[in-house]
Amino acid sequence: MKKVVAVIMSILLLMATMTACNANVPADGTATTGTVAEETTTTAVGTNDPATGEKIQIIFWHTLTDQHEAALKEIVAAFNASQEQY
């Protein structure tokens, strides 16, 4: 009887492990791995021409939330105010 219970528990553990490791992939093929607060733009770094006078845009991805995100936004705003090129 102990052997049967051990086999059943092993199978359940294997199923749980395989389910937990499975990526959540929707029909369009893009995987999601949780909720992430992110702000993105379409301009890539280094594509701006200095001769045209356009500012270089820096993309900084983060997963900060709440007060950490608020502090980061303050730091970014201070950086943006102090720079002419970026």
XYZ file of N, CA and C in Angstrom:
258
model
N 0.828 -1.194 0.000
C 0.000 0.000 0.000
C 0.874 1.260 0.000
N 1.981 1.256 0.756
C 2.861 2.411 0.801
C 3.488 2.673 -0.564
N 3.762 1.622 -1.288
C 4.377 1.756 -2.599
C 3.402 2.440 -3.577
N 2.137 2.088 -3.511
C 1.123 2.673 -4.382
C 0.971 4.161 -4.071
N 0.935 4.510 -2.805
C 0.816 5.914 -2.407
C 2.054 6.688 -2.864
N 3.227 6.105 -2.736
C 4.458 6.762 -3.163
C 4.462 6.997 -4.672
N 3.990 6.040 -5.448
C 3.920 6.186 -6.900
C 2.928 7.291 -7.273
N 1.775 7.306 -6.631
C 0.760 8.328 -6.925
C 1.291 9.715 -6.565
N 1.942 9.828 -5.413
C 2.497 11.116 -4.997
C 3.601 11.576 -5.959
N 4.406 10.640 -6.433
C 5.460 10.972 -7.387
C 4.877 11.488 -8.693
N 3.830 10.861 -9.160
C 3.170 11.289 -10.394
C 2.566 12.676 -10.215
N 1.909 12.917 -9.079
C 1.325 14.230 -8.819
C 2.405 15.307 -8.727
N 3.522 14.989 -8.091
C 4.630 15.935 -7.996
C 5.208 16.250 -9.373
N 5.351 15.242 -10.204
C 5.851 15.434 -11.560
C 4.896 16.305 -12.373
N 3.607 16.066 -12.248
C 2.615 16.855 -12.974
C 2.634 18.314 -12.504
N 2.759 18.522 -11.205
C 2.799 19.880 -10.673
C 4.050 20.611 -11.162
N 5.171 19.907 -11.204
C 6.419 20.504 -11.666
C 6.328 20.876 -13.139
N 5.790 20.002 -13.935
C 5.674 20.273 -15.370
C 4.694 21.415 -15.635
N 3.649 21.510 -14.853
C 2.680 22.583 -15.019
C 3.290 23.916 -14.610
N 4.055 23.926 -13.539
C 4.663 25.166 -13.055
C 5.733 25.672 -14.011
N 6.404 24.795 -14.705
C 7.480 25.189 -15.624
C 6.973 25.564 -17.010
N 5.721 25.343 -17.275
C 5.142 25.632 -18.576
C 4.933 27.131 -18.714
N 5.392 27.723 -19.816
C 5.198 29.146 -20.073
C 3.756 29.376 -20.494
N 3.218 30.502 -20.106
C 1.868 30.881 -20.487
C 1.950 31.506 -21.872
N 1.727 30.712 -22.917
C 1.882 31.180 -24.292
C 0.511 31.306 -24.945
N 0.095 32.546 -25.291
C -1.168 32.718 -25.990
C -1.079 32.273 -27.439
N -2.171 32.372 -28.152
C -2.250 31.877 -29.526
C -1.300 32.602 -30.477
N -0.962 33.874 -30.170
C -0.083 34.608 -31.078
C 1.388 34.250 -30.904
N 1.732 33.408 -29.912
C 3.083 32.913 -29.759
C 3.975 33.721 -28.844
N 3.460 34.797 -28.261
C 4.270 35.588 -27.341
C 4.071 35.075 -25.925
N 5.150 34.842 -25.214
C 5.074 34.308 -23.859
C 4.948 35.441 -22.853
N 4.160 35.214 -21.805
C 4.067 36.159 -20.702
C 4.523 35.453 -19.443
N 5.305 36.145 -18.645
C 5.834 35.515 -17.437
C 5.450 36.276 -16.191
N 4.300 36.883 -16.164
C 3.849 37.607 -14.981
C 3.510 39.040 -15.341
N 3.124 39.790 -14.312
C 2.766 41.171 -14.551
C 3.979 42.038 -14.310
N 4.277 42.875 -15.266
C 5.423 43.766 -15.173
C 4.970 45.145 -15.614
N 5.214 46.117 -14.756
C 4.913 47.493 -15.133
C 6.074 48.000 -15.970
N 5.774 48.386 -17.174
C 6.856 48.850 -18.037
C 6.378 49.991 -18.908
N 7.282 50.875 -19.198
C 7.028 51.967 -20.115
C 8.012 51.812 -21.260
N 7.506 51.724 -22.477
C 8.388 51.519 -23.617
C 8.142 52.585 -24.669
N 9.119 52.783 -25.501
C 8.987 53.675 -26.641
C 9.519 52.948 -27.860
N 9.310 53.525 -29.014
C 9.717 52.848 -30.245
C 11.070 53.301 -30.757
N 11.674 54.308 -30.163
C 12.960 54.804 -30.626
C 14.083 53.992 -30.003
N 14.999 53.513 -30.808
C 16.134 52.742 -30.300
C 17.276 53.679 -29.940
N 18.088 53.274 -28.982
C 19.224 54.076 -28.560
C 20.263 54.096 -29.667
N 20.812 55.258 -29.942
C 21.883 55.373 -30.923
C 21.416 55.638 -32.337
N 20.123 55.753 -32.574
C 19.643 55.985 -33.935
C 19.490 57.464 -34.249
N 19.656 58.344 -33.246
C 19.491 59.766 -33.485
C 20.759 60.331 -34.112
N 20.569 61.234 -35.035
C 21.689 61.871 -35.724
C 22.036 63.165 -34.989
N 23.258 63.277 -34.434
C 23.624 64.493 -33.701
C 23.568 65.749 -34.566
N 23.729 65.598 -35.858
C 23.725 66.753 -36.748
C 22.337 67.386 -36.833
N 21.294 66.622 -36.621
C 19.936 67.157 -36.727
C 19.492 67.852 -35.452
N 20.214 67.660 -34.352
C 19.857 68.297 -33.092
C 18.824 67.532 -32.286
N 18.464 66.339 -32.724
C 17.506 65.536 -31.972
C 18.154 65.013 -30.697
N 17.355 64.915 -29.649
C 17.866 64.371 -28.400
C 17.973 62.852 -28.510
N 18.980 62.294 -27.851
C 19.137 60.848 -27.788
C 18.215 60.333 -26.702
N 17.429 59.324 -27.026
C 16.475 58.787 -26.075
C 17.028 57.511 -25.459
N 17.035 57.450 -24.132
C 17.500 56.279 -23.396
C 16.282 55.502 -22.926
N 16.272 54.212 -23.195
C 15.173 53.354 -22.760
C 15.649 52.559 -21.559
N 14.967 52.713 -20.431
C 15.319 52.031 -19.193
C 14.130 51.200 -18.754
N 14.243 49.883 -18.867
C 13.168 48.982 -18.459
C 13.346 48.661 -16.991
N 12.242 48.591 -16.279
C 12.318 48.275 -14.855
C 11.079 47.497 -14.434
N 11.180 46.908 -13.263
C 10.049 46.174 -12.692
C 9.706 46.732 -11.318
N 10.035 47.975 -11.103
C 9.767 48.608 -9.821
C 8.298 48.991 -9.724
N 7.785 48.997 -8.510
C 6.399 49.366 -8.280
C 6.314 50.305 -7.083
N 5.169 50.905 -6.913
C 4.820 51.750 -5.775
C 5.859 52.848 -5.532
N 6.369 52.942 -4.298
C 7.266 54.043 -3.945
C 8.598 53.946 -4.671
N 9.044 52.753 -5.038
C 10.293 52.624 -5.785
C 10.149 53.219 -7.183
N 9.011 52.975 -7.817
C 8.769 53.536 -9.142
C 8.642 55.055 -9.073
N 7.999 55.548 -8.035
C 7.858 57.000 -7.880
C 9.232 57.653 -7.706
N 10.094 57.037 -6.913
C 11.445 57.567 -6.720
C 12.230 57.524 -8.026
N 12.086 56.442 -8.781
C 12.778 56.329 -10.066
C 12.307 57.413 -11.031
N 11.013 57.679 -11.065
C 10.486 58.728 -11.953
C 11.022 60.103 -11.561
N 11.197 60.347 -10.257
C 11.787 61.609 -9.817
C 13.242 61.717 -10.282
N 13.984 60.625 -10.171
C 15.381 60.614 -10.609
C 15.468 60.859 -12.112
N 14.604 60.217 -12.874
C 14.591 60.382 -14.329
C 14.227 61.820 -14.702
N 13.237 62.383 -14.008
C 12.842 63.767 -14.294
C 13.994 64.731 -14.001
N 14.735 64.497 -12.909
C 15.882 65.340 -12.588
C 16.982 65.185 -13.642
N 17.203 63.967 -14.099
C 18.203 63.730 -15.146
C 17.796 64.436 -16.429
N 16.537 64.293 -16.819
C 16.058 64.925 -18.057
C 16.197 66.440 -17.988
N 15.951 67.031 -16.819
C 16.054 68.479 -16.667
C 17.494 68.957 -16.723
N 18.435 68.109 -16.342
C 19.843 68.529 -16.291
C 20.614 68.250 -17.575
N 20.006 67.613 -18.556
C 20.732 67.208 -19.753
C 20.194 67.923 -20.986
N 21.084 68.239 -21.891
C 20.718 68.831 -23.170
C 20.714 67.784 -24.295
N 21.623 66.811 -24.209
C 21.825 65.844 -25.299
C 20.875 64.651 -25.180
N 20.462 64.298 -23.967
C 19.652 63.085 -23.760
C 18.239 63.439 -23.397
